[in-house]
Amino acid sequence: MNDPFAALYHAVYEEGQLFGVDQPLASDPLRDVPHGVRPNSIAIGGGAFGDEGKGRVVDELCGILAHRTGQLVVYRWNGGANAGHTVIVDDQRLALHQMPSGALHAAAVGVLGKGMVIHPEDLVEESLQVARAINRPLDAETPAALVDLNAVLALDTHRAFEAALKAWERGGSGATGRGISPAYADVLLRHPMRVRDLVADDWRERLSQHYELYAALINGLGRHIAEISVPSLRGIREVGDQSTFLERLRLAREVLHWSVVDAYPYLAERWAQPDQFGFIFEGAQAVGLDPRFGVYPDVTASDPTFGGILASTEGLIAPEQIAVRANTLKATYSSSVGTRRLPTHMPDLLAMRIREDAHEYGATTRRPRDILYFDLPCLGYFARVSGATHLVLTHLDIAYPDQPIQICTHYTDSNGNPAPYRPDQAYLNGVTAQFRDLPSWDGAALRGAKRLADLPHSALQYIAFITQALGAAPLMATTGAQRDALISWLP
Ligand code: IMP
């Protein structure tokens, strides 16, 4: 028996140990912090392959922190228009892509960090939609969110290059087409366009040179940049010639320049006042999409781990200084969009049941998401490399009394020997998942639960098992689609 969790299974399911998950946390991790850790700071990231449902939890945490500190900074450190989450504002559904969802909270200022890649026109369109939804003007006094002048631009040129490259070779076949990886590649090639280039007086010269470079690169792939169709929030359109490209940017620039700040001093001043400013770091994508730790090559290009915060804040905020770093996971399964294939893909029948019950369809594309069994080798690896201290478990109501929860405890190689998760598709194609059944509960009966005491014993056992196995304490769980269907372990 190679199951590395056999002793844990025995402790939880045979000896009845719950490791305290049936009680609130013994002390408040946001307030009772060790020396060197900043109170009232929390980072929330994706712990699997994205779409874990972080938005609701961020919303709840904004409420808790705003109550304590009065003001909030909601900081996003990675990714760009590839993210998509729906928030409900006054009964209106609003799709956010570049803005952190917490930025909509009345006490919050959203900050789009240096680690992000910014599409200016889409950001302006999104800001207009947000301003309309929350009934606030969009002007120099009330920008929808602040943008670090050092953030990198991800423009139509990058979207066109990604499209041309995709047709040339198979790499990036699962990508969202938002030019994310070419924009990050510009940094390593040492020719990025940053937000500060767009707001500079000589922006036309800088952006013209950039267009010419990408026209040449795309020419080399046998295509004409002007004729390539790219997605945008206003629909699919051709990139157009240089003057069209510049004119679109000119319009966006007029609105965007209200929002541009040098984020380093802005953050430094507020980070030093833990009683006045709550900090929420809201990650996009997830560790399973990280270019170093995700299932390569179907990965994104940004750093979705908590480590990315140090780079994005230019060394100001190390993840170890943040009081709570929580990876978000779907409690009983994972979902994945893209072309990656894990050894834990679920057979169609059960996957279809979960997909329907949990509405596992892409927020913007409506693409059905792949459904995976809860995969301890990969989720444990993700929790470790991202440095998670806590877990947020979503969709605790997706469990069936007639169906045990099958979880993957370990992988084996072609000789039947234990094999770890490793971040490489070719390697993962050669391993086999080994499973264990855990007792389930009636998810429909649990739906909407708000108190720990409302959870059935088998759900508590399950939470004890997976949080111990992943090495992080439970922080919150969601139990249904309504906003208040949420359980917190915060005292
Ligand atoms: P890119 O970020 O557009 O380069 O896409 C790379 C991979 O990450 C693709 O498989 C995408 O489907 C996936 N991806 C990017 N952003 C998200 C997200 O917010 N949720 C889920 N998958 C994502």
Short mmCIF file of C-alpha atoms in Angstrom, two decimals, residues 24-25 28-30 61 64 68 324 475-476 488-491:
data_model
loop_
_atom_site.label_atom_id
_atom_site.label_comp_id
_atom_site.label_asym_id
_atom_site.label_seq_id
_atom_site.Cartn_x
_atom_site.Cartn_y
_atom_site.Cartn_z
CA PRO A 24 -13.41 28.47 14.67
CA LEU A 25 -9.65 29.08 14.46
CA ASP A 28 -7.63 35.51 14.69
CA PRO A 29 -4.93 35.17 11.99
CA LEU A 30 -5.64 38.68 10.68
CA LEU A 61 -13.26 39.67 3.33
CA ILE A 64 -14.70 42.10 7.41
CA ARG A 68 -11.90 46.93 11.16
CA VAL A 324 -3.15 35.17 5.63
CA LEU A 475 -10.45 29.81 6.39
CA MET A 476 -13.82 29.86 4.63
CA SER A 488 -16.04 31.21 8.08
CA TRP A 489 -13.48 29.79 10.51
CA LEU A 490 -12.42 33.31 11.53
CA PRO A 491 -13.16 33.76 15.25
#
